């Protein structure tokens, strides 16, 4: 494969930074965020943007229809808030109820710069930590706004009745989380995501009952309707009847989550999928940094080929648990029989000042390294010990149970091993995707009128997300940011053409959707959607997982198109399209993964530096740590779709760091 | 595209519709309200049963004492009240409670049966015997009460049936095999009914509490046993010849 | 690790208005490490490969928190362990077992297909009052109101409800009292929920009744089946709240 440099009219420079030829892509015009008022100091930018935003007259708001796809923290919060403001909202989720979106599974907590502990926290520190934690691949303006808004989120959630953990005095408790040295994480036992989501769901339910949100559960968006370059509606399938319906609006908001399930095994919900964002990408929305995927270090290892998904154990376990493997390769003694001096507490050894609390990407990679050395534990050697023996000695069993009891119970339920007696086994797993649809400061994608919020966009976490920041970003986008910027878009919209089911753009989208479903249903092949999904996921995990290299990525880039071809030749979907058909749903999602996976590998191949969750084996420091290449890669890669199998166009958004100056992260 | 959208200004007032139906109506229409009616009426009936049972025990004091007690009930409160007034007041209250109890139970049962129209293929014993027998137990008790009134109040089906001689009427009833059988079966059903009913009423009225639960359950069992034993002691005494 | 052979008798129903029946499948090679849903996945892969329609069942997070999954296994909602079906593991069963798998049965939860039922009634109960009216932006500073730890703990214990519907499935009356109570108690326990305390209780109970759920006969099956351990006392508390709400008019 070679680089084809065919800029569509813009000035470009090749990305040649020493690794020879790349897979096919072309370089287009750079993109830039034009919405953040860069001439204003960073702490004033959001206030300035809010003031500059044009307002929609309250009496006119109900004349505007907004589509929101997804009901997680971002979507639920946005739907409720937009409806409260008086807009007419059409909301969609594939689940049977908006309360089931996968935000519900987040355990650990939500960050906010409240500084209730008087431990030196501030908005600026949260901003600084997030930019640094993201390995300098996030946009400063966005991150600062996130830190500012974090404070309001806690107020909002408390007012909604979210039962955060409290001290005996009745005030909110916080804890330190994920290698951060201030205590800024608010939590509700190990179910913070659930409680925050139910808060948003309840606010949304109030609007549904009031008739201001028209809720469509068990309805999956399958295409975006774009008219005159603007997002004007969606095509969606009623999962119960199979009916393909079209819905029209003045703006479309995608809050459909991340694409981690492309790996098959991940901590995402089984049905979380990339279809909404991928099909929007096919309609012109740039996809940014697809290779930035996060691997969570402490998941329960897989137990066999039947494994359907992975379960995460909260990062908070690393506060008191110690991680180790045997010093000797292939040591198969039970853990309690391995004496102290024959154990390697490798994180404490490699990173003495942070120890077991190093960021996720570093902890994950270290686990992979010791397992690759043959020192992994458990079935297949794919695991490391997370040991509470010392904590139990130090704090007592009662105190450990009070803090981690529910997590221990969950572990025991899944593995039938008692963590009080035997160290837990953990292994890294795909958990979150920092990449997503490219958005500007207004969270608007490259398609006007199409917004992306929450994990579906790429905006705030750069190349690595800090613990307890996903909940923060989802709610920030949904409750506080989007309602301002979307209003500005609608206020400036003016008169737009009426779109209905007969519009050519609608018909084109509907026929794309129905053709694809028909192709899946009518192909009388011999392989199930699941078998293809597993094969693709394994390939991606091996070549585009925790560590990536040129040869492996090229191998994947050759294999994926062949696998895609095989998919369309051999797929078999039983049942009909006119009823609930879960095989059809899955096959349809896998068909998108077959395209997305290629872009991920291409993005990973082109970014020859290591940064955050993206670790290129070719780019490391002499002692083996990830090495960024700020000269060549201090940009977000926004990819433009040009047709499946065709070379996509790379649009670079240069990242400026005027406040937090890039340094090589060091946790040693 | 579907969906009826209510304009914003209308919505604002839609949450506050002014006149609400009266609390009593709301109470009677709701499942919790009907349960409350059952709990309260059940409580009244239970109080009555305690007094009734204690009165029954007077039979061990002999014919004269028992018959005098029965007579005292008729003339209680004279001259402020007329003869039999107390009994009629009690009867009206009891009848009201029984009707309320049965109507609520009937309506709730219909609702409950409709709420589970298809049974599980894999059946399983659920709950305690006392809990599962509330409905049939209630029917048995209701039928018993009819017989009991015809037997000992009006005397229509009593083997002796002499007005003014309750002691002898009682002995006559419990001198027949069917009299004893009906009575004892009904009292066992009553015991079970009270055992679940008392605790259940505490739940429904919201007076139960984790710290109170054991005491309430013990009280329920105690009441059930005391009432059953107290009532059943009479036929047994007649059968064994202690009372004759 | 010995693999098991099982006989599965599963309720198959093609659509809401179609007749259904228990259908028997033999499944070999079941690992004790599998979750119950992974066992069904294995069956479905086989059925798909044979061109037969897989068994439809709701599932999503598979971590026991989203509340999507739910099926009655050998007469027990979510099966023999106190957890969700997705967190139930096959080590709870033995080689040669016959396992009956049925959908939630309740008039208010009509069957859509196989093991999938319509639980939208729950959403409507929440919509009737299961919220605190706090439009975005209107919130006071979070520390403006201290919440006694006891109230916070009571709220949390009830807020854990995942809305799976096991309580309704297990109740012989198909009652939704435990579900409704969990939300009423959660919100009424908090000072933030106090202004709407009476209206919330009244409206949610009315919505619950209107959906056609049965009444509570204090059987206690709901609390036994609840994978999150919502206590039966939540129903007691809701009863108290309800009578209080009616007294206050």
Coordinates of N, CA, C and O in Angstrom, one line a residue, chain A residues 81 84 94-100 102 104-105 114 116 154-156 158-161 163 166-172 188-189 191 194-195 198 201-202 205-206 209 218 240 267 269-271 303 306-311 410 413-416 479-480 528 530 572 574-575 580 582-583, chain C residues 31 33-34 38 41 45 48-63 65-68 83 87 89 91 112-113 116-117 119 123 126-127 130-137 139-143 145-147 149 152 156 159-163 179 183 186-187 190 192:
Chain A
X81 N -33.0 18.3 29.4 CA -32.8 19.7 29.4 C -33.4 20.5 28.3 O -34.0 21.6 28.4
X84 N -37.0 20.8 28.8 CA -37.3 21.8 29.9 C -37.2 23.2 29.3 O -38.0 24.0 29.7
X94 N -32.1 1.9 21.7 CA -32.3 0.6 21.3 C -32.9 -0.3 22.4 O -33.5 -1.3 22.2
X95 N -32.6 0.1 23.7 CA -33.0 -0.7 24.8 C -34.5 -0.6 25.0 O -35.2 0.3 24.4
X96 N -35.1 -1.4 25.9 CA -36.5 -1.3 26.1 C -36.9 -0.2 26.9 O -38.1 0.2 27.0
X97 N -35.9 0.4 27.6 CA -36.2 1.6 28.4 C -35.0 2.5 28.4 O -33.9 2.1 28.4
X98 N -35.3 3.8 28.5 CA -34.1 4.8 28.5 C -33.2 4.5 29.7 O -32.1 5.0 29.8
X99 N -33.8 3.9 30.7 CA -33.0 3.7 32.0 C -31.8 2.7 31.8 O -31.1 2.5 32.7
X100 N -31.8 2.0 30.7 CA -30.8 0.9 30.6 C -29.5 1.2 29.9 O -28.7 0.3 29.7
X102 N -25.8 2.2 28.8 CA -24.7 1.6 29.5 C -23.9 2.5 30.4 O -23.1 2.0 31.2
X104 N -25.0 3.2 32.9 CA -25.5 2.6 34.2 C -24.4 1.7 34.8 O -24.4 1.5 36.0
X105 N -23.5 1.2 34.0 CA -22.6 0.3 34.6 C -21.3 0.9 35.1 O -20.5 0.2 35.7
X114 N -14.7 20.6 43.2 CA -15.4 21.3 44.3 C -14.4 21.8 45.3 O -14.7 22.7 46.1
X116 N -13.9 20.4 48.1 CA -14.5 20.3 49.4 C -13.5 19.8 50.5 O -13.7 20.0 51.7
X154 N -22.4 18.4 40.0 CA -22.7 17.9 41.3 C -23.9 18.5 41.9 O -24.8 17.9 42.5
X155 N -24.0 19.8 41.8 CA -25.2 20.6 42.3 C -26.4 20.0 41.7 O -27.4 19.7 42.4
X156 N -26.4 19.9 40.4 CA -27.6 19.4 39.7 C -28.0 18.0 40.1 O -29.2 17.8 40.4
X158 N -27.3 16.4 42.9 CA -27.8 16.4 44.3 C -29.2 16.9 44.3 O -30.1 16.3 45.0
X159 N -29.5 17.9 43.6 CA -30.9 18.4 43.6 C -31.9 17.4 43.0 O -33.0 17.4 43.4
X160 N -31.4 16.5 42.1 CA -32.3 15.5 41.6 C -32.5 14.3 42.5 O -33.3 13.4 42.2
X161 N -31.7 14.3 43.6 CA -31.9 13.2 44.5 C -30.9 12.1 44.3 O -31.1 10.9 44.8
X163 N -28.2 9.8 45.3 CA -27.8 9.5 46.6 C -26.3 9.3 46.7 O -25.8 8.1 46.9
X166 N -22.2 10.0 51.7 CA -22.1 11.2 52.6 C -21.3 10.8 53.8 O -21.3 9.7 54.3
X167 N -20.8 11.8 54.4 CA -20.1 11.7 55.7 C -21.2 11.7 56.8 O -22.4 12.0 56.6
X168 N -20.8 11.4 58.0 CA -21.8 11.4 59.1 C -22.4 12.8 59.4 O -23.5 12.9 59.8
X169 N -21.6 13.8 59.0 CA -22.2 15.2 59.2 C -23.2 15.5 58.1 O -23.7 16.6 58.1
X170 N -23.4 14.6 57.2 CA -24.4 14.9 56.2 C -23.9 15.5 54.9 O -24.6 15.8 54.0
X171 N -22.6 15.8 54.9 CA -22.0 16.4 53.7 C -21.4 15.3 52.8 O -21.2 14.2 53.2
X172 N -21.1 15.7 51.5 CA -20.7 14.8 50.5 C -19.3 14.2 50.8 O -18.4 15.0 51.1
X188 N -21.3 7.0 44.6 CA -22.4 6.4 45.2 C -22.1 4.9 45.3 O -22.4 4.1 44.4
X189 N -21.4 4.5 46.4 CA -20.8 3.1 46.5 C -20.2 2.8 45.2 O -19.5 3.6 44.6
X191 N -21.8 2.2 42.5 CA -22.8 2.3 41.4 C -23.1 3.7 41.0 O -24.2 4.1 40.8
X194 N -24.9 4.2 37.7 CA -26.3 3.9 37.8 C -27.1 5.1 38.4 O -28.1 5.5 37.9
X195 N -26.6 5.6 39.5 CA -27.3 6.6 40.2 C -27.4 7.9 39.4 O -28.5 8.6 39.4
X198 N -29.9 7.2 36.6 CA -31.3 7.2 37.0 C -31.7 8.7 37.2 O -32.9 9.0 37.0
X201 N -32.5 9.9 33.8 CA -33.6 9.2 33.3 C -34.9 9.7 34.0 O -35.9 9.9 33.3
X202 N -34.8 10.0 35.3 CA -36.0 10.5 35.9 C -36.4 11.9 35.4 O -37.6 12.2 35.2
X205 N -37.9 11.2 32.2 CA -39.2 10.6 32.3 C -40.3 11.7 32.6 O -41.4 11.6 32.1
X206 N -39.9 12.7 33.4 CA -40.8 13.8 33.7 C -41.2 14.5 32.4 O -42.4 14.8 32.2
X209 N -43.5 12.2 30.3 CA -44.9 12.2 30.8 C -45.6 13.5 30.5 O -46.8 13.5 30.3
X218 N -36.6 0.8 22.0 CA -36.4 -0.3 21.1 C -36.5 0.2 19.6 O -37.2 -0.4 18.8
X240 N -39.1 -4.0 17.3 CA -40.2 -4.9 17.5 C -41.0 -5.3 16.3 O -41.3 -6.5 16.1
X267 N -15.8 -4.2 28.0 CA -16.6 -4.1 29.1 C -17.9 -3.3 28.7 O -18.8 -3.1 29.6
X269 N -21.7 -2.9 27.1 CA -22.9 -3.7 27.1 C -22.9 -4.5 25.8 O -22.3 -4.0 24.8
X270 N -23.5 -5.7 25.8 CA -23.5 -6.5 24.6 C -24.0 -5.8 23.3 O -23.6 -6.0 22.2
X271 N -25.0 -4.9 23.5 CA -25.6 -4.3 22.4 C -25.1 -2.9 22.1 O -25.6 -2.3 21.1
X303 N -12.8 -16.6 30.9 CA -12.8 -17.9 31.5 C -12.8 -19.0 30.4 O -12.7 -20.2 30.7
X306 N -16.4 -19.3 25.5 CA -17.8 -18.9 25.5 C -17.9 -17.5 26.0 O -19.0 -16.9 25.9
X307 N -16.8 -16.9 26.4 CA -16.9 -15.5 27.1 C -17.6 -14.6 26.1 O -17.2 -14.4 25.0
X308 N -18.7 -13.9 26.6 CA -19.4 -13.0 25.8 C -19.1 -11.5 26.0 O -19.3 -10.7 25.2
X309 N -18.6 -11.2 27.2 CA -18.2 -9.9 27.5 C -17.3 -9.9 28.7 O -17.1 -11.0 29.3
X310 N -16.6 -8.8 29.0 CA -15.8 -8.8 30.2 C -16.3 -7.8 31.2 O -17.1 -6.9 30.9
X311 N -16.0 -8.1 32.5 CA -16.5 -7.3 33.5 C -15.4 -6.6 34.2 O -14.3 -7.2 34.5
X410 N -19.1 -9.4 43.7 CA -19.2 -9.5 42.3 C -18.2 -10.4 41.7 O -18.4 -11.3 40.9
X413 N -18.9 -14.0 42.6 CA -20.1 -14.5 41.9 C -19.6 -15.0 40.5 O -20.0 -16.0 40.0
X414 N -18.7 -14.2 39.9 CA -18.3 -14.6 38.5 C -17.2 -15.7 38.5 O -17.3 -16.6 37.7
X415 N -16.3 -15.6 39.5 CA -15.2 -16.6 39.4 C -15.3 -17.7 40.4 O -14.5 -18.7 40.3
X416 N -16.2 -17.6 41.4 CA -16.3 -18.6 42.4 C -15.0 -18.7 43.3 O -14.7 -19.7 43.9
X479 N -26.1 18.2 30.0 CA -26.9 19.2 30.8 C -26.5 20.6 30.5 O -27.4 21.5 30.5
X480 N -25.2 20.9 30.3 CA -24.8 22.3 30.3 C -24.2 22.8 29.0 O -24.4 24.0 28.7
X528 N -22.5 -17.4 11.4 CA -23.4 -16.5 12.2 C -22.7 -15.1 12.4 O -21.5 -15.0 12.2
X530 N -22.2 -13.7 15.1 CA -21.3 -13.7 16.2 C -20.0 -14.3 15.8 O -18.9 -13.8 16.3
X572 N -25.2 -15.5 7.6 CA -26.6 -16.1 7.6 C -27.3 -15.5 8.7 O -26.9 -15.6 9.9
X574 N -31.0 -15.8 10.4 CA -32.3 -16.5 10.4 C -33.4 -15.5 10.7 O -33.2 -14.4 11.1
X575 N -34.7 -15.9 10.4 CA -35.8 -15.1 10.7 C -36.1 -14.0 9.7 O -35.5 -13.9 8.7
X580 N -39.2 -8.7 15.8 CA -38.0 -8.7 16.7 C -37.0 -9.8 16.2 O -37.4 -10.9 16.1
X582 N -33.0 -10.4 16.8 CA -31.8 -10.0 17.4 C -30.6 -10.4 16.6 O -29.5 -9.7 16.6
X583 N -30.7 -11.4 15.8 CA -29.6 -11.8 14.9 C -29.4 -10.7 13.8 O -28.2 -10.4 13.5
Chain C
X31 N -20.1 -25.4 30.0 CA -19.0 -25.3 31.0 C -19.6 -24.6 32.3 O -20.4 -23.7 32.2
X33 N -18.2 -22.6 34.0 CA -17.8 -21.2 34.1 C -18.7 -20.2 33.3 O -18.6 -19.0 33.4
X34 N -19.5 -20.8 32.5 CA -20.4 -19.9 31.6 C -21.4 -19.2 32.5 O -21.9 -19.8 33.5
X38 N -24.6 -16.9 28.6 CA -23.6 -17.5 27.7 C -24.0 -18.9 27.3 O -23.8 -19.3 26.2
X41 N -26.4 -18.2 24.7 CA -25.7 -17.9 23.5 C -25.3 -19.1 22.7 O -25.4 -19.2 21.5
X45 N -26.2 -19.9 19.0 CA -25.3 -20.1 17.9 C -25.6 -21.4 17.2 O -25.6 -21.4 15.9
X48 N -28.8 -20.9 15.2 CA -28.6 -20.0 14.0 C -27.9 -20.8 12.9 O -28.2 -20.7 11.7
X49 N -26.9 -21.6 13.3 CA -26.1 -22.4 12.3 C -27.0 -23.4 11.6 O -26.8 -23.7 10.4
X50 N -28.0 -23.8 12.3 CA -29.0 -24.8 11.7 C -30.1 -24.0 11.0 O -31.0 -24.7 10.5
X51 N -30.0 -22.7 11.0 CA -31.0 -21.9 10.3 C -32.3 -21.7 11.0 O -33.3 -21.2 10.5
X52 N -32.3 -22.1 12.3 CA -33.5 -21.9 13.1 C -33.4 -20.6 13.8 O -32.3 -20.1 14.1
X53 N -34.5 -20.0 14.2 CA -34.5 -18.7 14.8 C -34.0 -18.9 16.3 O -34.5 -19.7 17.0
X54 N -33.0 -18.1 16.7 CA -32.5 -18.2 18.0 C -33.6 -17.8 19.0 O -34.5 -17.1 18.7
X55 N -33.4 -18.1 20.3 CA -34.3 -17.8 21.3 C -34.1 -16.3 21.6 O -32.9 -15.8 21.9
X56 N -35.1 -15.5 21.6 CA -35.0 -14.1 21.9 C -35.1 -13.9 23.4 O -35.9 -14.4 24.0
X57 N -34.1 -13.1 23.9 CA -34.2 -12.7 25.3 C -33.5 -11.3 25.4 O -32.6 -11.0 24.7
X58 N -34.0 -10.5 26.3 CA -33.4 -9.2 26.6 C -32.2 -9.4 27.4 O -32.1 -10.1 28.4
X59 N -31.1 -8.6 27.0 CA -29.9 -8.6 27.8 C -29.1 -7.4 27.3 O -29.3 -7.0 26.2
X60 N -28.2 -6.9 28.1 CA -27.4 -5.8 27.6 C -26.0 -5.8 28.4 O -25.0 -6.3 27.9
X61 N -26.1 -5.2 29.6 CA -24.8 -5.0 30.3 C -24.1 -6.3 30.7 O -22.9 -6.4 30.7
X62 N -24.9 -7.3 31.0 CA -24.3 -8.6 31.5 C -23.4 -8.4 32.7 O -22.5 -9.2 32.9
X63 N -23.7 -7.4 33.5 CA -23.0 -7.1 34.7 C -23.9 -7.0 35.9 O -23.6 -6.7 37.0
X65 N -26.5 -4.9 36.2 CA -26.9 -3.5 36.6 C -27.9 -2.8 35.7 O -28.6 -2.0 36.1
X66 N -28.0 -3.3 34.4 CA -28.9 -2.5 33.5 C -30.3 -3.0 33.7 O -31.2 -2.2 33.4
X67 N -30.5 -4.2 34.2 CA -31.9 -4.6 34.4 C -32.6 -5.2 33.2 O -33.8 -5.4 33.2
X68 N -31.8 -5.3 32.1 CA -32.5 -5.8 30.8 C -32.9 -7.3 31.0 O -34.0 -7.6 30.5
X83 N -29.4 -13.1 42.3 CA -28.7 -12.2 41.4 C -29.4 -12.2 40.0 O -30.5 -12.8 40.0
X87 N -25.7 -12.8 35.7 CA -24.7 -13.1 36.7 C -24.8 -14.4 37.4 O -24.1 -14.8 38.3
X89 N -24.3 -18.3 37.2 CA -23.4 -19.1 36.5 C -23.8 -20.6 36.5 O -24.5 -21.0 37.3
X91 N -22.3 -23.1 37.1 CA -21.9 -23.9 38.2 C -23.0 -24.2 39.3 O -22.9 -25.0 40.1
X112 N -43.6 -10.3 24.2 CA -43.3 -9.8 22.9 C -42.9 -10.9 22.0 O -43.4 -11.1 20.9
X113 N -41.9 -11.7 22.5 CA -41.4 -12.8 21.7 C -40.6 -13.7 22.7 O -39.8 -13.2 23.4
X116 N -38.9 -12.4 25.8 CA -38.9 -10.9 25.8 C -40.3 -10.4 26.2 O -41.2 -10.8 25.6
X117 N -40.3 -9.6 27.2 CA -41.6 -9.0 27.6 C -41.6 -7.5 27.5 O -40.5 -6.9 27.5
X119 N -41.9 -4.2 29.4 CA -41.9 -3.6 30.7 C -42.1 -2.1 30.8 O -41.8 -1.5 31.7
X123 N -41.7 2.4 33.2 CA -41.4 3.7 32.8 C -42.5 4.7 33.0 O -42.3 5.9 33.4
X126 N -42.6 5.6 36.7 CA -41.6 6.7 37.0 C -42.1 8.0 36.5 O -42.0 9.0 37.2
X127 N -42.6 8.0 35.3 CA -43.0 9.3 34.7 C -44.1 10.0 35.5 O -44.3 11.2 35.4
X130 N -41.9 9.7 39.7 CA -40.6 9.2 40.2 C -39.4 10.0 39.9 O -38.4 9.6 39.3
X131 N -39.5 11.3 40.3 CA -38.4 12.2 40.0 C -38.5 13.4 41.0 O -39.5 13.5 41.7
X132 N -37.5 14.2 41.0 CA -37.5 15.4 41.8 C -37.5 16.5 40.8 O -36.6 16.5 39.9
X133 N -38.4 17.4 40.8 CA -38.4 18.5 39.8 C -37.3 19.4 40.1 O -37.3 20.2 41.0
X134 N -36.3 19.4 39.2 CA -35.1 20.2 39.4 C -34.5 20.5 38.0 O -33.6 19.9 37.6
X135 N -35.2 21.4 37.3 CA -34.7 21.7 35.9 C -33.2 22.1 35.9 O -32.7 22.7 36.9
X136 N -32.6 21.7 34.8 CA -31.1 21.9 34.8 C -30.8 23.4 35.0 O -31.4 24.3 34.4
X137 N -29.9 23.6 35.8 CA -29.4 25.0 36.1 C -30.0 25.6 37.3 O -29.5 26.6 37.9
X139 N -30.3 24.2 40.3 CA -29.8 23.6 41.5 C -29.1 24.6 42.4 O -28.2 25.3 41.9
X140 N -29.3 24.5 43.7 CA -28.5 25.2 44.7 C -27.2 24.5 44.9 O -27.0 23.3 44.5
X141 N -26.2 25.1 45.5 CA -24.9 24.5 45.8 C -25.2 23.2 46.6 O -26.0 23.1 47.4
X142 N -24.4 22.2 46.2 CA -24.6 20.8 46.6 C -24.6 20.7 48.2 O -25.3 19.9 48.8
X143 N -23.8 21.5 48.8 CA -23.6 21.5 50.3 C -24.6 22.4 51.0 O -24.6 22.5 52.2
X145 N -27.7 21.8 51.5 CA -28.5 21.0 52.4 C -27.7 19.8 52.8 O -27.4 19.0 51.9
X146 N -27.5 19.6 54.1 CA -26.8 18.4 54.5 C -27.9 17.3 54.6 O -29.1 17.6 54.9
X147 N -27.5 16.1 54.3 CA -28.5 15.0 54.3 C -28.0 14.1 55.4 O -26.9 13.5 55.3
X149 N -26.9 11.0 57.4 CA -26.4 9.8 56.7 C -27.4 8.7 56.7 O -27.5 7.9 55.7
X152 N -29.6 9.3 53.8 CA -28.8 9.0 52.6 C -28.7 7.5 52.4 O -28.8 7.0 51.2
X156 N -30.2 5.4 49.3 CA -29.4 4.6 48.5 C -29.8 3.2 48.3 O -29.9 2.6 47.3
X159 N -32.5 3.2 46.0 CA -32.2 3.7 44.7 C -31.4 2.6 43.9 O -31.2 2.7 42.7
X160 N -31.1 1.5 44.5 CA -30.3 0.4 43.8 C -31.2 -0.3 42.9 O -30.7 -1.1 42.1
X161 N -32.5 -0.2 42.9 CA -33.4 -0.9 42.1 C -33.0 -0.8 40.6 O -32.7 0.3 40.1
X162 N -32.9 -1.9 39.9 CA -32.5 -1.9 38.5 C -33.7 -2.0 37.5 O -33.5 -2.1 36.3
X163 N -34.9 -2.1 38.1 CA -36.1 -2.1 37.2 C -36.2 -3.3 36.3 O -36.6 -3.2 35.2
X179 N -41.2 -2.4 43.3 CA -40.6 -1.5 42.3 C -41.0 -0.1 42.7 O -40.2 0.9 42.8
X183 N -38.7 3.4 44.6 CA -38.5 4.8 44.1 C -39.2 5.8 45.0 O -38.6 6.9 45.4
X186 N -36.9 6.0 48.1 CA -35.6 6.7 47.7 C -35.8 8.2 47.7 O -35.1 8.9 48.4
X187 N -36.8 8.7 47.0 CA -36.9 10.1 46.8 C -37.6 10.8 48.1 O -37.2 11.9 48.4
X190 N -35.2 11.8 51.1 CA -34.2 12.9 51.0 C -34.9 14.3 51.2 O -36.1 14.4 50.7
X192 N -34.4 16.8 49.5 CA -34.7 17.4 48.2 C -36.0 16.9 47.7 O -36.7 17.5 46.8

